[in-house]
Tab-separated table of C-alpha atoms and ligand atoms in Angstrom:
chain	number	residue	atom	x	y	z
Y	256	UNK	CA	66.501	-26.972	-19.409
Y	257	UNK	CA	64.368	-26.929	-22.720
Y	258	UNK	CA	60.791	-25.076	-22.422
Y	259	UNK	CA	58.848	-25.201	-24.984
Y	260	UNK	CA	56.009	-21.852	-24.521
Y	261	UNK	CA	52.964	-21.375	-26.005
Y	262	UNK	CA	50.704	-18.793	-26.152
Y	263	UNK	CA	46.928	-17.846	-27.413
Y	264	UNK	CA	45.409	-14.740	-25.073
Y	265	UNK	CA	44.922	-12.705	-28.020
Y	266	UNK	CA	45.544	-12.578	-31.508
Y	267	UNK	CA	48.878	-14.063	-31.937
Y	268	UNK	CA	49.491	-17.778	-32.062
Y	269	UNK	CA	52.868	-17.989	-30.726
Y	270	UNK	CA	55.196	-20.919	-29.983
Y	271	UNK	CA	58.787	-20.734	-28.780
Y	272	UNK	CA	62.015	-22.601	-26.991
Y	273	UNK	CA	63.818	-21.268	-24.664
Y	274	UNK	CA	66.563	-22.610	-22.644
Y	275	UNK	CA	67.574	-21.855	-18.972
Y	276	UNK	CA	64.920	-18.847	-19.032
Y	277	UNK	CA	66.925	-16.971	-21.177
Y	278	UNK	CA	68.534	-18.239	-24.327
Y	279	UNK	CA	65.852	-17.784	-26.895
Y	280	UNK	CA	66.097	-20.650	-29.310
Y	281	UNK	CA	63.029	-20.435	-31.075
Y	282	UNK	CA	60.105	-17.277	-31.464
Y	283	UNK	CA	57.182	-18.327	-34.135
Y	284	UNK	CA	54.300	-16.111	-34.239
Y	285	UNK	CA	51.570	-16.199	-36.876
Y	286	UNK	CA	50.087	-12.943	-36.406
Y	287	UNK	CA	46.051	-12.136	-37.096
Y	288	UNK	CA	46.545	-8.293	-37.413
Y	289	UNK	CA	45.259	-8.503	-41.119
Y	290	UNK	CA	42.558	-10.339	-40.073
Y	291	UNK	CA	41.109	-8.005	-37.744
Y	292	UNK	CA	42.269	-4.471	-39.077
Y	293	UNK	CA	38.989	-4.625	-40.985
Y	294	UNK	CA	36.992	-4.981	-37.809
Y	295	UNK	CA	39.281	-1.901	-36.383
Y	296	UNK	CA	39.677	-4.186	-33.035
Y	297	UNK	CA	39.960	-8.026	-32.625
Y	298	UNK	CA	36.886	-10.245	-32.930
Y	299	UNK	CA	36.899	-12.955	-30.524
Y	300	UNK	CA	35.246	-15.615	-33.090
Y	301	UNK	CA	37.334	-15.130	-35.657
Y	302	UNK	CA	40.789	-14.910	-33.193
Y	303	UNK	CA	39.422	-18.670	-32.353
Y	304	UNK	CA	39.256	-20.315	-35.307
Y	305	UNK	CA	42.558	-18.482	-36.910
Y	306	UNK	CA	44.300	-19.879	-33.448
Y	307	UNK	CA	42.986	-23.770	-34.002
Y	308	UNK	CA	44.201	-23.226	-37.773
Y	309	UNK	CA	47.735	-21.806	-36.809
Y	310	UNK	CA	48.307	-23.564	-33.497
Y	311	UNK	CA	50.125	-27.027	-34.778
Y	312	UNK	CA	52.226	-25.706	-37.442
Y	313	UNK	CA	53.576	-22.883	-35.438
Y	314	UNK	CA	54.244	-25.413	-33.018
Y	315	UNK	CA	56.251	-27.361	-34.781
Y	316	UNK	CA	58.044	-25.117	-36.918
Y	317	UNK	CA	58.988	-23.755	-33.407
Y	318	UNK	CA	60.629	-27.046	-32.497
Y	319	UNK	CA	62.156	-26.869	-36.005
Y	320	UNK	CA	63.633	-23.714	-35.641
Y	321	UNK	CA	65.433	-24.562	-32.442
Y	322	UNK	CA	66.612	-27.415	-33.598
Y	323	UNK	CA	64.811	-29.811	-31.305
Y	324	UNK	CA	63.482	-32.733	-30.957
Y	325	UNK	CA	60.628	-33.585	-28.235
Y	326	UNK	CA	62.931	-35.837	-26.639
Y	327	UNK	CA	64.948	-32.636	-25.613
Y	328	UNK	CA	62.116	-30.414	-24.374
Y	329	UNK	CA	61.832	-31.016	-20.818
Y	330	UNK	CA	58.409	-28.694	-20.307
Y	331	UNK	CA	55.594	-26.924	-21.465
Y	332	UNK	CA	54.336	-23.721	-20.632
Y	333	UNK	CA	50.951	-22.240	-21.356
Y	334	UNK	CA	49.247	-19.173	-20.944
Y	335	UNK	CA	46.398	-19.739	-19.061
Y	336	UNK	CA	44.844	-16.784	-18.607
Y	337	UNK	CA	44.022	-13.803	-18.753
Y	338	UNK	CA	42.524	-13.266	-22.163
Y	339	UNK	CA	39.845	-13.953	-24.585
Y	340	UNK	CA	38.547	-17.208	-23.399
Y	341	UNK	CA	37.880	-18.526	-26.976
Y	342	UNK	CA	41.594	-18.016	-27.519
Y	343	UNK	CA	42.995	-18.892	-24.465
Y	344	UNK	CA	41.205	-22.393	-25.087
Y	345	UNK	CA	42.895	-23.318	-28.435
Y	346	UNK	CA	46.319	-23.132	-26.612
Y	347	UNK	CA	45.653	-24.773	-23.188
Y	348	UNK	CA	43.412	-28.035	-25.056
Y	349	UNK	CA	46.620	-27.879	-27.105
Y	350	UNK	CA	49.313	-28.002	-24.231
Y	351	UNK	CA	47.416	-30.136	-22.148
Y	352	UNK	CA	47.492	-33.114	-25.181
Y	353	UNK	CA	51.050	-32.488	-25.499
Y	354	UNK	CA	51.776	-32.801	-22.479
Y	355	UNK	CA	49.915	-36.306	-22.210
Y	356	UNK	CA	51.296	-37.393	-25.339
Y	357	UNK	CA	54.393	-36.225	-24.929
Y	358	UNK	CA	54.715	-37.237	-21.239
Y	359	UNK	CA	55.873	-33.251	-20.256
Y	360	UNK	CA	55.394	-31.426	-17.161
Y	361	UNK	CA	52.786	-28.482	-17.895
Y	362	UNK	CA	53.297	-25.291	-16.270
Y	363	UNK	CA	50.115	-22.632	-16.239
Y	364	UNK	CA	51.434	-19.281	-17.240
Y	365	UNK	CA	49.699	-15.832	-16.139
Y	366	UNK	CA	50.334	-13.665	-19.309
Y	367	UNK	CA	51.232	-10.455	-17.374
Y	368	UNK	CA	53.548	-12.218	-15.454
Y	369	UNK	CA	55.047	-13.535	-18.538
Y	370	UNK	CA	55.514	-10.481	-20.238
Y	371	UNK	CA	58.242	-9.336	-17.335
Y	372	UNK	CA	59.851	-12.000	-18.514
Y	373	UNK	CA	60.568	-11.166	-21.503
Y	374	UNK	CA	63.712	-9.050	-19.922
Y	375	UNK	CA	65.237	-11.683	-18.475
Y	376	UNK	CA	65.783	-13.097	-22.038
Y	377	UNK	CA	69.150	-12.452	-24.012
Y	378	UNK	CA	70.889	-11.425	-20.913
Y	379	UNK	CA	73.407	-13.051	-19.434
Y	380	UNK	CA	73.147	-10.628	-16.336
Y	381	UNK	CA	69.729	-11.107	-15.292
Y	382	UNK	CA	67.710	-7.934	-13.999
Y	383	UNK	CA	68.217	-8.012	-10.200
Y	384	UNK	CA	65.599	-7.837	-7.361
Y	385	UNK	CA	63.554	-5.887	-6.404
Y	386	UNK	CA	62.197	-5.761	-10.150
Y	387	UNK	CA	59.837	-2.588	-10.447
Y	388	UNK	CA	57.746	-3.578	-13.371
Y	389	UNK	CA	55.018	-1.244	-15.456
Y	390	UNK	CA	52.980	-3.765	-17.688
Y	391	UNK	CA	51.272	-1.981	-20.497
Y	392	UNK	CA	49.285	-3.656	-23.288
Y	393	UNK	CA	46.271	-4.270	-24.963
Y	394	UNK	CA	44.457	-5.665	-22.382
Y	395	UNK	CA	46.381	-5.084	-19.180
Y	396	UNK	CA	48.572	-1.808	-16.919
Y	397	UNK	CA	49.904	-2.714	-13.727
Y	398	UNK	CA	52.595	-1.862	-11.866
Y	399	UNK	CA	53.579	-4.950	-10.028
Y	400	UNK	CA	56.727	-5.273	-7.593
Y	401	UNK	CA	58.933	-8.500	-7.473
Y	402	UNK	CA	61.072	-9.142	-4.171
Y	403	UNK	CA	61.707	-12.702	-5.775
Y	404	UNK	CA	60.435	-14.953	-9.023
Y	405	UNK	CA	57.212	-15.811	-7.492
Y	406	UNK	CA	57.179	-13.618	-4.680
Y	407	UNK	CA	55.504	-10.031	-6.010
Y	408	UNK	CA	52.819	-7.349	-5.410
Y	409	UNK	CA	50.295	-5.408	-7.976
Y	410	UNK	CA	51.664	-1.780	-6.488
Y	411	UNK	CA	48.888	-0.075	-8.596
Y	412	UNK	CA	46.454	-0.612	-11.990
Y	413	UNK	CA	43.943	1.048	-14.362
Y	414	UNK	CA	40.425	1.566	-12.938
Y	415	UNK	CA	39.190	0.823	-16.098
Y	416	UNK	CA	40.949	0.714	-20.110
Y	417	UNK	CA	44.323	-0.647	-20.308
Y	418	UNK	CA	47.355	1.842	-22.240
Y	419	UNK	CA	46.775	0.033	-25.154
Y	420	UNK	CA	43.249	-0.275	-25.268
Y	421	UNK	CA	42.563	3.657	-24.766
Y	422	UNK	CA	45.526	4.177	-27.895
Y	423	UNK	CA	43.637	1.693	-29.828
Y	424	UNK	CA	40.298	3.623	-29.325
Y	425	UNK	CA	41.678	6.900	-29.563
Y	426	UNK	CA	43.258	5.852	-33.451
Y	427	UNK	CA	39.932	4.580	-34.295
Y	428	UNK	CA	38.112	7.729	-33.383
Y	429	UNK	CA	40.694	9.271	-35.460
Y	430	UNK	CA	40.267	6.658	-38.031
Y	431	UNK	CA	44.463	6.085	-38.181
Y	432	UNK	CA	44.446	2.425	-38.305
Y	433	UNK	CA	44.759	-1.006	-36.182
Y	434	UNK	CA	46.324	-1.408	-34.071
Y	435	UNK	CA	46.291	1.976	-32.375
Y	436	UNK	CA	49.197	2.079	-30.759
Y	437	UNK	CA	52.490	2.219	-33.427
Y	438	UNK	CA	49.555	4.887	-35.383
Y	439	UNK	CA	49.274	7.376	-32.883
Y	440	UNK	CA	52.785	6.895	-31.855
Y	441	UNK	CA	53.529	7.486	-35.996
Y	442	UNK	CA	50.649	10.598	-36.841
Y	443	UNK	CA	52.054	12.245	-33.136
Y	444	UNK	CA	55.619	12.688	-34.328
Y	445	UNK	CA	54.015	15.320	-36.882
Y	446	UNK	CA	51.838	17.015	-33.996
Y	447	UNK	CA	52.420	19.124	-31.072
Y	448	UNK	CA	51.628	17.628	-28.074
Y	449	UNK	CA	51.140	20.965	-26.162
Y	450	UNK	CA	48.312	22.071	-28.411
Y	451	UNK	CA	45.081	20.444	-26.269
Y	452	UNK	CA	45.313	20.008	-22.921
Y	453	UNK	CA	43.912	17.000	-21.823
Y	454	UNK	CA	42.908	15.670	-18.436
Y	455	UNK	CA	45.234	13.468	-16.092
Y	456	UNK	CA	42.995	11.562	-13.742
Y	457	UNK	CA	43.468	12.664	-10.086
Y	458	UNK	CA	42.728	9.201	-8.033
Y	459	UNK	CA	44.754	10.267	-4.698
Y	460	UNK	CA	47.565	11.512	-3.073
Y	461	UNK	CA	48.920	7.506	-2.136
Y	462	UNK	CA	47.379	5.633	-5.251
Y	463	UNK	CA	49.555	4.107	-7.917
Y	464	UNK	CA	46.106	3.485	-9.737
Y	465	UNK	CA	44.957	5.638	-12.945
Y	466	UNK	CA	42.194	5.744	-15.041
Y	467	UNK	CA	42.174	6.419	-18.855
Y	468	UNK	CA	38.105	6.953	-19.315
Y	469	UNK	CA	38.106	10.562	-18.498
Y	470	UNK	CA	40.876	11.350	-20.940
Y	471	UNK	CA	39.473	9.190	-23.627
Y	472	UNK	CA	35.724	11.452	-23.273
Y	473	UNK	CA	38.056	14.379	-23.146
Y	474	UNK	CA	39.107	13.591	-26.439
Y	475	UNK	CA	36.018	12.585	-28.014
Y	476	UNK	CA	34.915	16.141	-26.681
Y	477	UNK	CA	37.340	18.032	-28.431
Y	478	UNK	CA	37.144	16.319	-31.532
Y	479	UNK	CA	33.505	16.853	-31.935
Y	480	UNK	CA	34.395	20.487	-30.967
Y	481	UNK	CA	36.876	20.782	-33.767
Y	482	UNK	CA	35.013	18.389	-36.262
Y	483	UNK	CA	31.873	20.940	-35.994
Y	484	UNK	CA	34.287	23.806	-35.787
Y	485	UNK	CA	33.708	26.310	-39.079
Y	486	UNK	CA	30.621	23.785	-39.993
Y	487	UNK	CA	27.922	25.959	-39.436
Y	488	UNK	CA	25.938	23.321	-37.728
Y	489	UNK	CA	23.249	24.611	-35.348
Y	490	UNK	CA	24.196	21.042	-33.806
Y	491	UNK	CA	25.917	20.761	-30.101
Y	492	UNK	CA	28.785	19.113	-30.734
Y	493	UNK	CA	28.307	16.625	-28.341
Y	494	UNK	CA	25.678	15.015	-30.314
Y	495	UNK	CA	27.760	14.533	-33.374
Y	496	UNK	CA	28.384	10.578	-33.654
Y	497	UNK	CA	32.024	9.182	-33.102
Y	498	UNK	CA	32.182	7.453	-36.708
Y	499	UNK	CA	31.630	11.037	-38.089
Y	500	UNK	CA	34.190	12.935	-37.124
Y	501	UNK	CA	37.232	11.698	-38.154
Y	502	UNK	CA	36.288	12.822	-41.627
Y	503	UNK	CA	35.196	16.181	-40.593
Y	504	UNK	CA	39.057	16.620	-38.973
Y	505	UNK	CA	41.966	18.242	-40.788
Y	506	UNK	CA	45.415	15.813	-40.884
Y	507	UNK	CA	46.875	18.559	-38.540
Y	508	UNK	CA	44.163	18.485	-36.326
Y	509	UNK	CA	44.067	14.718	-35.706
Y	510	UNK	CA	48.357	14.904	-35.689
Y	511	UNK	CA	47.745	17.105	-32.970
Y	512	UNK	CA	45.285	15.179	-30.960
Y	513	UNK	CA	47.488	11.925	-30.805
Y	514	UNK	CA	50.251	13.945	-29.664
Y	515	UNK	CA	48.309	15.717	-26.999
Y	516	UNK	CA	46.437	12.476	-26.388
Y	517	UNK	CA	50.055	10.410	-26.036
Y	518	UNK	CA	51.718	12.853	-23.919
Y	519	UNK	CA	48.603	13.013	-21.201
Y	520	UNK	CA	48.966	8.663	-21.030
Y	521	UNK	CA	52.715	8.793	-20.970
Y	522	UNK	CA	52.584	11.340	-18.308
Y	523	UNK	CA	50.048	9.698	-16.509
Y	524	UNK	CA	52.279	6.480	-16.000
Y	525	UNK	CA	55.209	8.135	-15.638
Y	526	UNK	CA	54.140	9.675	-12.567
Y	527	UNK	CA	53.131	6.486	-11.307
Y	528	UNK	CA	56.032	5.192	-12.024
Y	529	UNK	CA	58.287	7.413	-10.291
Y	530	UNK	CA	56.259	7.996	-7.273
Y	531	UNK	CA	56.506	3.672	-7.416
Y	532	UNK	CA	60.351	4.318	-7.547
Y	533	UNK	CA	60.896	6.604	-4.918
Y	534	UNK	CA	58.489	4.508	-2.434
Y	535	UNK	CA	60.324	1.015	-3.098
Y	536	UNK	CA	63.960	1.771	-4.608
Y	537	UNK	CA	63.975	-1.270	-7.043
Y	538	UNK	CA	67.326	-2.329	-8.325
Y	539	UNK	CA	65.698	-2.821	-11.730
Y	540	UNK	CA	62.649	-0.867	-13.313
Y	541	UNK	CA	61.586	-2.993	-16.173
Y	542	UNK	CA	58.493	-2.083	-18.741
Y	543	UNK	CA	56.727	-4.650	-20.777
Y	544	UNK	CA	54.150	-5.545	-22.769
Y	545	UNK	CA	53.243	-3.652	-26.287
Y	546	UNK	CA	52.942	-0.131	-25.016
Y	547	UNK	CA	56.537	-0.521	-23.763
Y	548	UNK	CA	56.859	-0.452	-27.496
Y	549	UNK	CA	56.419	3.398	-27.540
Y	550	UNK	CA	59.242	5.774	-27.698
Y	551	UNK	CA	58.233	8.558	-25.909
Y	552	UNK	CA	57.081	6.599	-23.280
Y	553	UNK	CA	60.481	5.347	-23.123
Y	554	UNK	CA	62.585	8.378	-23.143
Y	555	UNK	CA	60.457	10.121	-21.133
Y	556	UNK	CA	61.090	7.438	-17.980
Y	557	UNK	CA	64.770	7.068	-18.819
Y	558	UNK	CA	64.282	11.116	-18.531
Y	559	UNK	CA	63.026	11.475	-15.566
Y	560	UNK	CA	63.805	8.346	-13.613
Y	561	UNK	CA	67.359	8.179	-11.943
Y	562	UNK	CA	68.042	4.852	-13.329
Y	563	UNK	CA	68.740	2.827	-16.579
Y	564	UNK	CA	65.208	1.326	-17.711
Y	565	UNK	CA	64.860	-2.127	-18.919
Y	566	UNK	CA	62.978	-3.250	-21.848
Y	567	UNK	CA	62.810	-6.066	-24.504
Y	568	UNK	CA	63.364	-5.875	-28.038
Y	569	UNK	CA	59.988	-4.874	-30.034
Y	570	UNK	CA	59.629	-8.413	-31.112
Y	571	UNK	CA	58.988	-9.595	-27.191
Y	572	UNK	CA	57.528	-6.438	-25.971
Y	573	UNK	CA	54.189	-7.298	-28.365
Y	574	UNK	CA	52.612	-10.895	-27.395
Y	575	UNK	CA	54.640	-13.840	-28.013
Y	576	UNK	CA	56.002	-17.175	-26.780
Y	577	UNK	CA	59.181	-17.028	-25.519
Y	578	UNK	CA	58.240	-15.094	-22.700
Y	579	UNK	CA	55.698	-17.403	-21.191
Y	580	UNK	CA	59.027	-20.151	-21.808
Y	581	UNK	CA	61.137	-18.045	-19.809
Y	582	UNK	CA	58.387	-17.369	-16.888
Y	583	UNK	CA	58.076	-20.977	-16.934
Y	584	UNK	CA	61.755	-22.137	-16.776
Y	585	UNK	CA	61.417	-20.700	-13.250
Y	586	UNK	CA	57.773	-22.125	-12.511
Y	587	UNK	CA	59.759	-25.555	-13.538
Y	588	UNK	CA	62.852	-24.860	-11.014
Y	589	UNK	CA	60.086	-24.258	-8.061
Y	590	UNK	CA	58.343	-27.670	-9.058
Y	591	UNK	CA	55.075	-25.956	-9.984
Y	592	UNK	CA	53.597	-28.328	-12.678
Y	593	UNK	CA	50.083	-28.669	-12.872
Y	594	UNK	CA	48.413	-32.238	-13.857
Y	595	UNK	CA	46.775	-31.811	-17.199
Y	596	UNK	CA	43.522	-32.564	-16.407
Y	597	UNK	CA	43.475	-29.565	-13.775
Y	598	UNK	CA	44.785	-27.400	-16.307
Y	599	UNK	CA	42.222	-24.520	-17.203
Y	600	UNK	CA	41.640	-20.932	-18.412
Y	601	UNK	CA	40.982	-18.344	-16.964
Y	602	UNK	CA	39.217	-15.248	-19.130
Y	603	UNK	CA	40.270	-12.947	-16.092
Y	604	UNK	CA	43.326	-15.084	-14.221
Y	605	UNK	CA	44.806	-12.449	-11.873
Y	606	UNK	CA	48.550	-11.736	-11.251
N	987	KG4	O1	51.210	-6.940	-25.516
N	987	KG4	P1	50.384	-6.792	-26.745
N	987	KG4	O2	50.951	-7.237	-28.046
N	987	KG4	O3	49.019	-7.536	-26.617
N	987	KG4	C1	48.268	-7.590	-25.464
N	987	KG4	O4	48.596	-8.386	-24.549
N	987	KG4	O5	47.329	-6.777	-25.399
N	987	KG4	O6	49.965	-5.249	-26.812
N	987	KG4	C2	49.210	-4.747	-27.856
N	987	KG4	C3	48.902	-3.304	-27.538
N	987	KG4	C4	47.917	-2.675	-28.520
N	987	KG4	O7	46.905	-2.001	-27.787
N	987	KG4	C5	48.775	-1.696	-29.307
N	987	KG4	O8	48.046	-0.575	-29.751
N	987	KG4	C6	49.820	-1.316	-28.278
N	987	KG4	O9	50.092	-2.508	-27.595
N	987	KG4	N1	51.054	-0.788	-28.905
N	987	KG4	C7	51.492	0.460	-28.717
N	987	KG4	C8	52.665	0.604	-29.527
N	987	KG4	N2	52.878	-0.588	-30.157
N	987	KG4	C9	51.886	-1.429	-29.762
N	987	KG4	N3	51.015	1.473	-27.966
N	987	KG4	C10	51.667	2.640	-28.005
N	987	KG4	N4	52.776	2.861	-28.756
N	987	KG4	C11	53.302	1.880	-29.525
N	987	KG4	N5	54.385	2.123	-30.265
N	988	ZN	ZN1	50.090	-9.236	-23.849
């Protein structure tokens, strides 16, 4: 079975085939990074617009790529939310006509969801249930626990920034580029990450939840301690403005803060993570999403978790198509299409 993904949550406009959930056939994704490395962060307007420009070409060079004609795609699946709604809109209007035109089934994809699916593509052998999953991006970290496709739990989440979004504000305090993530990751392998200690929020024996807010002010604090440090300034430090001090830091200084500031977030879910483990004894522990991208986060679960971890290749960790395809393969083998016309997003669609 042929389904064709798209997805538009963010900044990518991605189209893909995949087969069977898990032959890839097709990836296309016209990235806006350039667009909105300017900005430092993405702007919602001009994500829009760059998604109504991209979205039909990418779509069909998709189709191209795999080879196939509409006549052999026997689905489409959409992200539907969550997301910027602006975005999210350019790829649902889009899937909804095609799906009228084309006379296709339409299945309404939950991005998180989808981006567990990304491991079950490429493998013959799929990962086995109970899935333990840790879903870490840009706008989303949960820990969610499948018994079953469809049949899962959100074990535990952020209180408030996701992973990605607290990397991506710590680099631009730092002034190290966008996105934040693969910079930090980059300027930390020339720090030491035991040179500021940095807070790891406490939310509860039981919890599985974390927070990221107090660690990002702890950060901010100690930069404007070190930015003011050997200034002479009668100033409290506290008062000196964010966009000032990455110029007032030394390249060892801010190497040393994304180390520090990557260990305390690694850390932080790793704990989660294990105490997850040791409560439910998955048969798979899969991580996802574009902070799965990072390496120490990566060696340190395979480190301290007594089992192999699971994760995509870069290209499906980071927002794409081919994993909303593969979550809705399965969406199509439980007969959960959705008429067109009922079809809509959802800014803030939960798991
Ligand atoms: O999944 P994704 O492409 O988009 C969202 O759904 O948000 O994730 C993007 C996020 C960004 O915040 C980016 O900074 C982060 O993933 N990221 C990383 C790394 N590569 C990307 N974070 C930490 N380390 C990395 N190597
Ligand atoms: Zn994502």
């Amino acid at each position: 079975m042929n389904i064709l993904g798209i997805e538009t949550s963010c900044d990518e406009t991605a189209a893909a085939v995949v087969a069977d959930g898990n032959k890839l056939l097709s990836n296309v994704v016209a990235s806006q990074i350039d667009l909105h490395a300017k900005f430092g962060g993405v702007v919602p307007e001009v994500a829009a617009r760059s998604h109504i420009e991209a979205m039909l070409p990418v779509v069909n060079e998709a189709l191209q790529k795999a080879g196939q004609t509409w006549d052999e795609i026997d689905g489409i699946a959409v992200t539907a939310g969550p997301g910027l709604l602006g975005s999210l809109l350019i790829g649902t209007l889009t899937a909804r006509a095609l799906a009228e035109l084309k006379n296709k089934p339409l299945y309404a994809i939950n991005h998180v969801g989808a981006h567990v699916y990304a491991n079950f593509i490429g493998h013959d052998n799929p990962p086995q249930f109970p899935l333990l999953a840790l879903v870490v991006s840009g706008g989303h970290s949960q820990f969610i626990l499948f018994q079953d496709h469809g049949n899962y739990q959100v074990l535990g989440q952020t209180r408030d920034d996701a992973a990605g979004e607290a990397f991506d504000k710590v680099a631009k305090l730092l002034d190290l580029g966008f996105p934040g993530g693969p910079a930090i990751a980059k300027a930390a392998l020339d720090g030491n990450e035991g040179a500021y200690k940095l807070p790891k929020a406490k939310l509860g024996e039981d919890s599985l939840d974390y927070s990221f807010s107090g660690l990002k002010t702890a950060v901010l604090r100690k930069c404007q301690e070190l930015a003011l440090e050997g200034q002479n300034s009668s100033d409290a430090p506290h008062t000196l403005p964010s966009h000032q001090i990455a110029a007032l830091l030394t390249r060892a200084q801010k190497n040393d803060i994304a180390a520090s500031f990557q260990k305390t977030v690694v850390d932080t879910l790793v704990d989660r993570m294990l105490a997850a483990y040791e409560r439910y004894h998955p048969k798979t522990v899969v991580i996802a999403g574009g902070v799965a991208a990072n390496k120490r986060l990566r060696q340190e679960l395979s480190r301290r978790l007594p089992t192999t971890i699971t994760y995509a290749p870069m290209e499906l960790c980071t927002d794409n198509a081919a994993m909303v395809a593969a979550l809705g393969y399965w969406y199509a083998k439980a007969g959960r299409s959705i008429e067109p016309s009922q079809l809509a997003a959802d800014s803030s669609l939960a798991m």
